CSV table of C-alpha atoms in Angstrom, one decimal:
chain,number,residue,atom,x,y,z
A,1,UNK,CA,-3.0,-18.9,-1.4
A,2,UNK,CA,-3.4,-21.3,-4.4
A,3,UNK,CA,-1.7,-19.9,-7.7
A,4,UNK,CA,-5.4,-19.1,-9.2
A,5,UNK,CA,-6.9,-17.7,-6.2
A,6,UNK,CA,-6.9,-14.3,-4.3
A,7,UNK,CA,-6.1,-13.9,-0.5
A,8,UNK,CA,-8.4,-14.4,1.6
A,9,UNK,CA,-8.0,-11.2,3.1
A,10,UNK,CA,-8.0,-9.6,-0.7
A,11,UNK,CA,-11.0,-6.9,0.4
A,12,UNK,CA,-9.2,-5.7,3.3
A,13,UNK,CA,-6.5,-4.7,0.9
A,14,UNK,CA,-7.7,-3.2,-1.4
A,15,UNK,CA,-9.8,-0.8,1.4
A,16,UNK,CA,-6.3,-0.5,3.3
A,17,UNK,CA,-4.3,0.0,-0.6
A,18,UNK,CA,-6.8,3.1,-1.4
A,19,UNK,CA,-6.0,4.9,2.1
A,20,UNK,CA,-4.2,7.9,2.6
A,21,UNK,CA,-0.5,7.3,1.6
A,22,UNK,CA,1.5,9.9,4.5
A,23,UNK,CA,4.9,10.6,2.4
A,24,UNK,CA,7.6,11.6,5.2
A,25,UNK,CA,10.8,13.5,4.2
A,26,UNK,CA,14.0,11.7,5.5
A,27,UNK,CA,14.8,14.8,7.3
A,28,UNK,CA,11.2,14.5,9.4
A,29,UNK,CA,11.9,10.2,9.9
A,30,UNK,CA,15.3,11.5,11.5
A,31,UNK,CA,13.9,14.2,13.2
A,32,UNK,CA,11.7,12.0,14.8
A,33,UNK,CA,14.3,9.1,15.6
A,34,UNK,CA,14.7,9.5,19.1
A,35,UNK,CA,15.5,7.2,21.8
A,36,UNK,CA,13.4,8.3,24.4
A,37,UNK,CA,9.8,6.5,24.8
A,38,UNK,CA,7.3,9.3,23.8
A,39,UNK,CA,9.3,9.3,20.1
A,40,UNK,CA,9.2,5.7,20.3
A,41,UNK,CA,5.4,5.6,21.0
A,42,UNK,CA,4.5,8.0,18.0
A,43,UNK,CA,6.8,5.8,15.4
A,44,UNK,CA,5.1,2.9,16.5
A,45,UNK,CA,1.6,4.4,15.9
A,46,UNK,CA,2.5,5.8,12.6
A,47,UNK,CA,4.3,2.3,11.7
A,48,UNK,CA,1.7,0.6,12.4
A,49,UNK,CA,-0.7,2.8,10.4
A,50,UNK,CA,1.4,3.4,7.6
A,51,UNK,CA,3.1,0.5,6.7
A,52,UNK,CA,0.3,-1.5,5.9
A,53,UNK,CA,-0.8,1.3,3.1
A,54,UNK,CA,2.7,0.7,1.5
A,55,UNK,CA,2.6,-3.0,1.8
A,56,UNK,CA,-1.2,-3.5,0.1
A,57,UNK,CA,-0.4,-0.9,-2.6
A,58,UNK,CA,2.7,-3.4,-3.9
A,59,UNK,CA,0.4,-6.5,-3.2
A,60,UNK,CA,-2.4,-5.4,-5.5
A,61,UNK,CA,0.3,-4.7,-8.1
A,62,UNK,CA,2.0,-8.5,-7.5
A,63,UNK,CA,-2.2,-9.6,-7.9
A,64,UNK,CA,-2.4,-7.9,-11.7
A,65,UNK,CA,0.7,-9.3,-12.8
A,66,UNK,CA,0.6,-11.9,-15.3
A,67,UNK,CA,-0.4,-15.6,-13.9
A,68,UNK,CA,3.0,-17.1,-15.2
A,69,UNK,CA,4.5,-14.1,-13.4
A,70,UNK,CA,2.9,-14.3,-10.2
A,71,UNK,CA,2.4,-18.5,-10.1
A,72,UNK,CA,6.5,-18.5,-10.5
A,73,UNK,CA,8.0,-20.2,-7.1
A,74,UNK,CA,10.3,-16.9,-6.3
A,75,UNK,CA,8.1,-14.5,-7.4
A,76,UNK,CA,5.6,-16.2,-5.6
A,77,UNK,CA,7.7,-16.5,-2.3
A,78,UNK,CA,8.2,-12.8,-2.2
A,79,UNK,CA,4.3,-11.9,-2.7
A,80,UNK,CA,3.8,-14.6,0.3
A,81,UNK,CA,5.9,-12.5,2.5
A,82,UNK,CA,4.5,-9.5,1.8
A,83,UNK,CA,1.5,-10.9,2.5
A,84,UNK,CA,2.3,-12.4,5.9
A,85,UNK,CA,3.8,-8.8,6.9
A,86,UNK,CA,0.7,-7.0,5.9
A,87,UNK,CA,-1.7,-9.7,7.9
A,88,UNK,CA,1.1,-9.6,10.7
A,89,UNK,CA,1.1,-5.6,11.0
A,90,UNK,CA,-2.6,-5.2,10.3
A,91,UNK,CA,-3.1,-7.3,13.4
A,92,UNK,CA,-1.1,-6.3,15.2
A,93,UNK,CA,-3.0,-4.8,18.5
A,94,UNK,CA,-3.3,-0.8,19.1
A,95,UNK,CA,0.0,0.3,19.8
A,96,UNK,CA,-1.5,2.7,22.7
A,97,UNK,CA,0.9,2.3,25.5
A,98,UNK,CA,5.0,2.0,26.3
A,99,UNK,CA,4.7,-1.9,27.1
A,100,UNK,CA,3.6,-2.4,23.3
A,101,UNK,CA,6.3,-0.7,21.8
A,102,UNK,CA,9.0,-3.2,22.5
A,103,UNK,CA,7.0,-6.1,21.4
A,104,UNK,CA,6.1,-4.2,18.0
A,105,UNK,CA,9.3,-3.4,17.2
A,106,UNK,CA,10.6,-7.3,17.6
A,107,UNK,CA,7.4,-7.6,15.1
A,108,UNK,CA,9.0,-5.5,12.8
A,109,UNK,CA,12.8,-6.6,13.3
A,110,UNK,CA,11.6,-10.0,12.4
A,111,UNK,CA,9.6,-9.0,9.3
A,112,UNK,CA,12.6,-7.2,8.0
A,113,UNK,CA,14.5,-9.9,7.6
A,114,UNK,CA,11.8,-11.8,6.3
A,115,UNK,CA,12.0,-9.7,3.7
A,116,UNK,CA,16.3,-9.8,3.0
A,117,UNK,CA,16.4,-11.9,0.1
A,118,UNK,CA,13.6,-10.1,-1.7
A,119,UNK,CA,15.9,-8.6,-4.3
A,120,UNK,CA,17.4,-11.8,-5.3
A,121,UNK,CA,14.4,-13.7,-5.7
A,122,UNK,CA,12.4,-11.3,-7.8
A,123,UNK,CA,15.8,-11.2,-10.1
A,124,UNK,CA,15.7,-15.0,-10.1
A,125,UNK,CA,12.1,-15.5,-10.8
A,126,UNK,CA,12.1,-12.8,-13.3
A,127,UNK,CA,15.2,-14.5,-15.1
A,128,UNK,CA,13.3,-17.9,-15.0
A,129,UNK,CA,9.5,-15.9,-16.7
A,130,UNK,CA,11.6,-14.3,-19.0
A,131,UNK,CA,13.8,-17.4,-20.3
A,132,UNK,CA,10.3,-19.3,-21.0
A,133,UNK,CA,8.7,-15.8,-22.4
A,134,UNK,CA,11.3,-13.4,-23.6
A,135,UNK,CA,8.6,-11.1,-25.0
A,136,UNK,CA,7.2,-10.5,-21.3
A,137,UNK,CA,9.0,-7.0,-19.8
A,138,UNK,CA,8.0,-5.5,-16.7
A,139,UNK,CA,10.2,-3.0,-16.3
A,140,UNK,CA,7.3,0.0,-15.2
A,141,UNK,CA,6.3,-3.1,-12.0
A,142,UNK,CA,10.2,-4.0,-11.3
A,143,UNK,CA,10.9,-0.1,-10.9
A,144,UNK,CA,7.6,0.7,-8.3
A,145,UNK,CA,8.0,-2.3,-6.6
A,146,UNK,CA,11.9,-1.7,-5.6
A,147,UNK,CA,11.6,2.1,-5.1
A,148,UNK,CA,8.8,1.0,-2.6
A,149,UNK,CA,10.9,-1.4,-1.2
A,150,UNK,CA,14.0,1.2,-0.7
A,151,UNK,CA,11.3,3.6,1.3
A,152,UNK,CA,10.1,0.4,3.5
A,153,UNK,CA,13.4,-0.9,4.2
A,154,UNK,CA,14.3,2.8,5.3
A,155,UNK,CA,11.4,3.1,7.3
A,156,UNK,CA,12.0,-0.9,9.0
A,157,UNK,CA,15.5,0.0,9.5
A,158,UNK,CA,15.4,3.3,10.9
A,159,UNK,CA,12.6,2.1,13.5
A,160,UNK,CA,14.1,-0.6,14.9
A,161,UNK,CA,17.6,1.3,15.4
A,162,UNK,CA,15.7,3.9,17.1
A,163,UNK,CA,15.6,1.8,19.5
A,164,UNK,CA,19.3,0.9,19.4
A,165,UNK,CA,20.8,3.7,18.3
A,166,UNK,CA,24.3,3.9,17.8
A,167,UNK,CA,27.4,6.0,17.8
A,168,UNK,CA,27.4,8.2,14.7
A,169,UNK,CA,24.6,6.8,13.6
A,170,UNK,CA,21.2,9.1,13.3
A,171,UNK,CA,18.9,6.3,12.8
A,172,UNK,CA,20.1,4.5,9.5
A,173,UNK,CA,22.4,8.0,8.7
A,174,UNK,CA,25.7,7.4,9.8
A,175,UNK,CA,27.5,10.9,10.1
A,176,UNK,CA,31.2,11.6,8.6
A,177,UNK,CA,30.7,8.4,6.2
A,178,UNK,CA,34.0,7.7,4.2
A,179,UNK,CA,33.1,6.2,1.0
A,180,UNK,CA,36.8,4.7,0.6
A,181,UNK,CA,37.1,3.0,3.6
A,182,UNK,CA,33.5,1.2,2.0
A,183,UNK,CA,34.9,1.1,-1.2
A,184,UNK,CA,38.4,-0.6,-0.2
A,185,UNK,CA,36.4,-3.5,2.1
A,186,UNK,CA,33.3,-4.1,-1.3
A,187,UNK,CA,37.2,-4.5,-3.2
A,188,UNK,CA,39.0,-6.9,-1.0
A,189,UNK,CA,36.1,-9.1,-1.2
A,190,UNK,CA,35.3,-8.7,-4.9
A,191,UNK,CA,39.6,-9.5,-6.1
A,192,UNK,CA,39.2,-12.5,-4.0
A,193,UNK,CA,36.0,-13.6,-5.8
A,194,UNK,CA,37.9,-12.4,-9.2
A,195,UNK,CA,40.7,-14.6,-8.8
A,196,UNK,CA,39.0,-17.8,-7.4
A,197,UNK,CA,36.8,-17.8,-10.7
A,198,UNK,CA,39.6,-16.3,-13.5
A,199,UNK,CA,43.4,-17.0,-11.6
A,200,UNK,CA,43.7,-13.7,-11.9
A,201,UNK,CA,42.6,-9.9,-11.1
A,202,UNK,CA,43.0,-6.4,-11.8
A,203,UNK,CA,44.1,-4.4,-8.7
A,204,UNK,CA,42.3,-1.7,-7.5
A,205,UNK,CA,44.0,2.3,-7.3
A,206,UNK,CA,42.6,5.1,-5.5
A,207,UNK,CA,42.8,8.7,-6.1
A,208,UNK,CA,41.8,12.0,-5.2
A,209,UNK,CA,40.1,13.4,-2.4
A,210,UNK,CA,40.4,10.0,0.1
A,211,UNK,CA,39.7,11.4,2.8
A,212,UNK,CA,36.4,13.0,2.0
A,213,UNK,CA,33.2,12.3,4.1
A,214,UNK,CA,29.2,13.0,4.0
A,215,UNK,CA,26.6,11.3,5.6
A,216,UNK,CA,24.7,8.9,4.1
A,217,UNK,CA,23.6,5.5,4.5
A,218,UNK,CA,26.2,2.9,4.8
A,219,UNK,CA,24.2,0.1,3.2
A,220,UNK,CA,22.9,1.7,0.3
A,221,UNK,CA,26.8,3.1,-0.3
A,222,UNK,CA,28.1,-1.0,-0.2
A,223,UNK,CA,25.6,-1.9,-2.2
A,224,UNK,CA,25.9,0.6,-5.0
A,225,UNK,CA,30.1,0.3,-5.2
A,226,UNK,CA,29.7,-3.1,-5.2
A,227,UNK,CA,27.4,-3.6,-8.3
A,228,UNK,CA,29.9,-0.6,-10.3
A,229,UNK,CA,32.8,-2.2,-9.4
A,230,UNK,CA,32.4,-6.2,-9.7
A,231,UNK,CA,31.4,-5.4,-13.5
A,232,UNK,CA,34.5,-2.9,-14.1
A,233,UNK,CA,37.0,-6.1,-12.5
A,234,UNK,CA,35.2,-8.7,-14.6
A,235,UNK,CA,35.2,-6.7,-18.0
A,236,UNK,CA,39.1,-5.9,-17.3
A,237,UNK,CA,39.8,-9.6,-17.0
A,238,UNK,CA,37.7,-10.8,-19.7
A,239,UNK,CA,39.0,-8.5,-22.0
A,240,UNK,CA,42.4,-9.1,-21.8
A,241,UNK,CA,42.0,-12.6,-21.5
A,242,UNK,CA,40.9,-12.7,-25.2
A,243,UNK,CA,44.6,-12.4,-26.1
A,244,UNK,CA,46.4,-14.0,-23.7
A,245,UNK,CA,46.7,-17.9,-23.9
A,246,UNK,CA,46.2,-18.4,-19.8
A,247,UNK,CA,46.1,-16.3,-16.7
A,248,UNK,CA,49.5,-17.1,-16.1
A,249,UNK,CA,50.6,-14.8,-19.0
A,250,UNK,CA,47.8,-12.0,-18.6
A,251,UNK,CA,49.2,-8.3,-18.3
A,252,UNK,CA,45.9,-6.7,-16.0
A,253,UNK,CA,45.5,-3.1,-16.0
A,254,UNK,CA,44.3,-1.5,-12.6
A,255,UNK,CA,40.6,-0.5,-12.3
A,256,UNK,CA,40.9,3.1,-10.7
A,257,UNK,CA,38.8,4.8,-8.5
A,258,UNK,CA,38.6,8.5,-7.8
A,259,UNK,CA,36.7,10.5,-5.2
A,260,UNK,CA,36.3,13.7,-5.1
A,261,UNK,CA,33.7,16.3,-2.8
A,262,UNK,CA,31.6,18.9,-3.7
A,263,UNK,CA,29.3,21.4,-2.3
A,264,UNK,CA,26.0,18.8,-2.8
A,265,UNK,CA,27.7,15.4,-3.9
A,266,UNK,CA,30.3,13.1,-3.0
A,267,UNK,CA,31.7,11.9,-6.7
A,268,UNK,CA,32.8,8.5,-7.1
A,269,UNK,CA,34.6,7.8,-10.2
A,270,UNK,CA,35.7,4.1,-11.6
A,271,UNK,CA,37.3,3.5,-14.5
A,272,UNK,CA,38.3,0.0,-16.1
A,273,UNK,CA,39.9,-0.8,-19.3
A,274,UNK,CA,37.6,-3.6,-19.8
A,275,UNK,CA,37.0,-3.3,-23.6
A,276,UNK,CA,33.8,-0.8,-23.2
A,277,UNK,CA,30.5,-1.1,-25.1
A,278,UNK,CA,28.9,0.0,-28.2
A,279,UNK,CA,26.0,3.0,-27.7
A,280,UNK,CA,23.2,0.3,-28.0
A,281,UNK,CA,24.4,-1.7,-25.3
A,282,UNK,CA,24.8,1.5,-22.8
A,283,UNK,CA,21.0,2.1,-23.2
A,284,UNK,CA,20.2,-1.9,-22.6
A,285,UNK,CA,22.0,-2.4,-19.7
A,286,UNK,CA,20.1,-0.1,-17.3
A,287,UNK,CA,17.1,-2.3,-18.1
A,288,UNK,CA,16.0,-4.6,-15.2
A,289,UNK,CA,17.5,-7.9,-16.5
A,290,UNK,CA,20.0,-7.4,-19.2
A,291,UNK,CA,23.1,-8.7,-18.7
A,292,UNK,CA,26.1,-9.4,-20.9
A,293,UNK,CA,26.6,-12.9,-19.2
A,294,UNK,CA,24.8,-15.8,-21.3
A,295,UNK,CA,22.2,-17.9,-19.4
A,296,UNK,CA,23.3,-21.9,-18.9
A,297,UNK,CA,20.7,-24.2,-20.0
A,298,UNK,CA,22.8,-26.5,-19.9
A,299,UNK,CA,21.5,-30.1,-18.0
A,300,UNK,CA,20.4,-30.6,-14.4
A,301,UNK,CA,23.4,-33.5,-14.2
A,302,UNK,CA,26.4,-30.6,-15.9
A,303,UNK,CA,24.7,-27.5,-13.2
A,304,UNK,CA,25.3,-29.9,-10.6
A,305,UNK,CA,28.5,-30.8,-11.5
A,306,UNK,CA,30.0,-27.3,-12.4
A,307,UNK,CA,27.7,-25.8,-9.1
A,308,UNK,CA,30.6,-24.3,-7.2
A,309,UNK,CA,32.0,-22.7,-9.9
A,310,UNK,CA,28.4,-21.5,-11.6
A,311,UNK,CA,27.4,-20.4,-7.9
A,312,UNK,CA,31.1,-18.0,-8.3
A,313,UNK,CA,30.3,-16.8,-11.3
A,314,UNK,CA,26.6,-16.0,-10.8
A,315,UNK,CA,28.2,-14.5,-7.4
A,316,UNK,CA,30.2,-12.0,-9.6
A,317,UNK,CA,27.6,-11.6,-12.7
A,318,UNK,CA,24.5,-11.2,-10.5
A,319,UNK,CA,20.7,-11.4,-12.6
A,320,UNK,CA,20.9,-8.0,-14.3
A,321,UNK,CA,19.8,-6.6,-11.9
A,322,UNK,CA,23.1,-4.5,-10.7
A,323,UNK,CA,22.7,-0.8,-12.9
A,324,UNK,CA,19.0,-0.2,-12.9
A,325,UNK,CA,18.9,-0.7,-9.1
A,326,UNK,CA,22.4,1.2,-8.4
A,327,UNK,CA,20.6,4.2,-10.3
A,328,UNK,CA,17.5,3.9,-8.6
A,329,UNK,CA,19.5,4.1,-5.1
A,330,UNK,CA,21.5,6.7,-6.2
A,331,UNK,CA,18.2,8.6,-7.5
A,332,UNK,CA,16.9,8.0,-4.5
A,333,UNK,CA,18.5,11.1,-1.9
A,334,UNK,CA,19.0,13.1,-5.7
A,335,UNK,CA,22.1,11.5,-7.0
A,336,UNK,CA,22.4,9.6,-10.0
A,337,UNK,CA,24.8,7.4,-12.1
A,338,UNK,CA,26.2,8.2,-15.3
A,339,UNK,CA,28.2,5.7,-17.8
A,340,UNK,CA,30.8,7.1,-20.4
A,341,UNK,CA,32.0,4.4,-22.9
A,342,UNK,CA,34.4,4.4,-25.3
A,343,UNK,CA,34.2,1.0,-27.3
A,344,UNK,CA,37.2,-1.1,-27.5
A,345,UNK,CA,38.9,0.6,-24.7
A,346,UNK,CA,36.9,0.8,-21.3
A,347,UNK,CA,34.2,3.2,-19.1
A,348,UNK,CA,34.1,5.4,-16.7
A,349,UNK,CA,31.2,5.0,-14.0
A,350,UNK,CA,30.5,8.2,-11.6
A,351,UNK,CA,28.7,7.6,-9.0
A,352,UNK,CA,27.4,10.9,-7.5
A,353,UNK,CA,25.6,10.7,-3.7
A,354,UNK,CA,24.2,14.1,-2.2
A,355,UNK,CA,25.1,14.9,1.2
A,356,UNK,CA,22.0,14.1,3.8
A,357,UNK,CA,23.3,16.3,6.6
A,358,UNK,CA,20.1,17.0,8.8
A,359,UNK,CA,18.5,20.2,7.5
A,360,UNK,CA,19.9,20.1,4.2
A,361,UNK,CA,17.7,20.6,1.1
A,362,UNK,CA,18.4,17.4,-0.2
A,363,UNK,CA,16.5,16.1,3.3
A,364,UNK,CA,13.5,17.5,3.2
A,365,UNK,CA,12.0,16.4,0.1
A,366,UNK,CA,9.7,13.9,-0.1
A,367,UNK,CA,11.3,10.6,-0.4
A,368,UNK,CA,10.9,8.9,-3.7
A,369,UNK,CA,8.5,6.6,-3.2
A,370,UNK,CA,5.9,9.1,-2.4
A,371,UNK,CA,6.7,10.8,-5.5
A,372,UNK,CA,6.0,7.8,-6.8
A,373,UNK,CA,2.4,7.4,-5.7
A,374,UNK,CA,1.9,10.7,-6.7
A,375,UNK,CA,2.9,10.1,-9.9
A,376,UNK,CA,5.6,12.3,-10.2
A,377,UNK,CA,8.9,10.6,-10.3
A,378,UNK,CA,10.3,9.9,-13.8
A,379,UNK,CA,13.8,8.4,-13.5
A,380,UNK,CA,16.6,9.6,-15.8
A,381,UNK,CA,17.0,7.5,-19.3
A,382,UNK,CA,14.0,5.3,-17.5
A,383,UNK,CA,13.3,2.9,-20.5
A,384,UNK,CA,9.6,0.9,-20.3
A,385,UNK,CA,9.0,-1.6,-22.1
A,386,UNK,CA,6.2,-3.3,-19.8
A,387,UNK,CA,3.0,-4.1,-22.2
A,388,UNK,CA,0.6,-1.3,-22.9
């Protein structure tokens, strides 16, 4: 597709877009997420139906964004794969008997991870729009386009481990989850990142309930700790680095992190002494692309001399992208995220996740992106500032 043009295939979209959109409870996908091949058969069919509706809905939105928008390279990259999944799908012949089955789930395997960087470019393509236009905001397109994505990654995910399913696993729900065994491996990982880019970095204390469990899924748990806690260890060292002459001398204060279990949520607490932030700042930084770390413009010659340690930092700092999408997963299955700030000192993130036990209330909803579509779904402290 040139950057001017429309797909080729751009009818075809918009007939499949304007189909019936079949919302599915997570408690119905996992109900129906068994390994033998008469399951397998109907999850194909319905895959094969439904996925297309979800992937031309997003495709007309990438279409009626603005040109600079949609003609940027990453941007551009991710509407490309969209659009080869939707062709690839679409044609995809009749899933009508056992022998396709196989072959249309390597379809879909391989689309998935087609799709793994999506998150990143979109950040990185919307960081590069917005640093030549600062006044364009498309915050109302940022937030359908990754709740859709969380409901098609679900749906990818869960079909292809259908047909490897694994111990403890029901589909992409792994039973008897313990978050501090995920959040002790996401802080391993993030010290060591810490103290290759500062000398130094804040340990990490746990507390509470540790050896609570619920079921949940894994990935979406990783992902969410990850994004709380790398900000809580960067603010802690930055903070007190402002009066200390070097690493060397620096006095850091542990981040702490407390879980606790309740009838509907697991509560995940972290708390850093990382200086804090005034009010005004709280309500920026759960919009898509705010972030406390100043952009480098500096020269092509100084990025490529100072790469390793701009590709650490940016490894820490991320594209703004880290709060708005840790609610929205959160939000997701009912939870939510909650910042408590008290300037000059630190804040306290809690992280609540509801239980998805099979049969639970918090299962049979309609999943969020349906909502969605509907029009129904109105995130807490949402803030849009996308043109009117």
């Amino acid at each position: 597709m040139q950057l001017a043009s429309l797909p080729k295939n751009f009818r075809r979209i918009r007939d499949v877009a304007r189909m019936p959109y079949d919302g599915l409870s997570l408690g119905a996908l996992l109900r129906g997420t068994r390994p033998d091949p008469p399951s397998m058969l109907r999850s194909s069919q319905w895959m094969q139906e439904q996925l297309p509706v979800r992937l031309a809905r997003r495709i007309e939105d990438f279409i009626q964004l603005p040109h600079v928008v949609v003609s940027n390279p990453q941007v551009n990259t991710v509407l490309h794969h969209y659009l080869d999944t939707f062709d690839a799908v679409s044609s995809f012949p009749p899933v009508t008997e056992q022998e396709h089955v196989e072959r249309f789930r390597e379809l879909i395997s391989h689309h998935m991870q087609l799709h793994n960087h999506g998150t990143r470019q979109i950040a990185d393509g919307y960081r590069q729009v917005r640093r030549l236009y600062p006044h364009i905001r498309l915050d109302s397109f940022l937030h359908t386009f990754f709740t859709s994505r969380i409901a098609m990654r679900i749906l990818m995910e869960n079909f292809v481990n259908q047909h490897q399913p694994q111990e403890g696993f029901i589909g992409v729900v792994k039973t008897n989850m313990r978050p501090l065994s995920i959040t002790m491996d996401c802080a391993d990982e993030l010290k060591k990142l810490v103290k290759q880019i500062y000398g130094v970095t804040p340990d990490v204390e746990f507390r509470g309930n540790l050896d609570c469990t619920l079921d949940y899924i894994p990935r979406h748990v990783s992902y969410m700790i990850q994004e709380v806690l790398k900000n809580a260890l960067r603010a802690t060292v930055e903070w007190h680095l402002q009066a200390c002459p070097g690493p060397s001398s620096i006095d850091v204060p542990p981040v702490m992190v407390e879980l606790q279990k309740g009838d509907v949520h697991v509560i995940i607490k972290i708390s850093d002494q990382g200086g804090g932030m005034p009010r005004k700042m709280q309500e920026e930084a759960w919009q898509y692309g705010w972030t406390t770390v100043a952009q480098n413009s500096s020269s092509e010659e100084a990025q490529e001399a100072h790469g390793a340690k701009m590709q650490l930092n940016q490894g820490l700092a991320g594209f703004g992208f880290g709060l708005p999408l840790t609610r929205l997963h959160a939000q997701y299955f009912g939870g939510d995220v909650f910042m408590q700030a008290l300037p000059g000192h630190g804040t306290d993130m809690y992280l609540l996740l509801t239980h998805l036990k099979e049969g639970s209330k918090s299962t049979e909803v309609e999943d969020l992106a349906t909502t969605l579509e509907q029009g129904l779904f109105r995130p807490v402290a949402s803030i849009d500032l996308s043109p009117s």
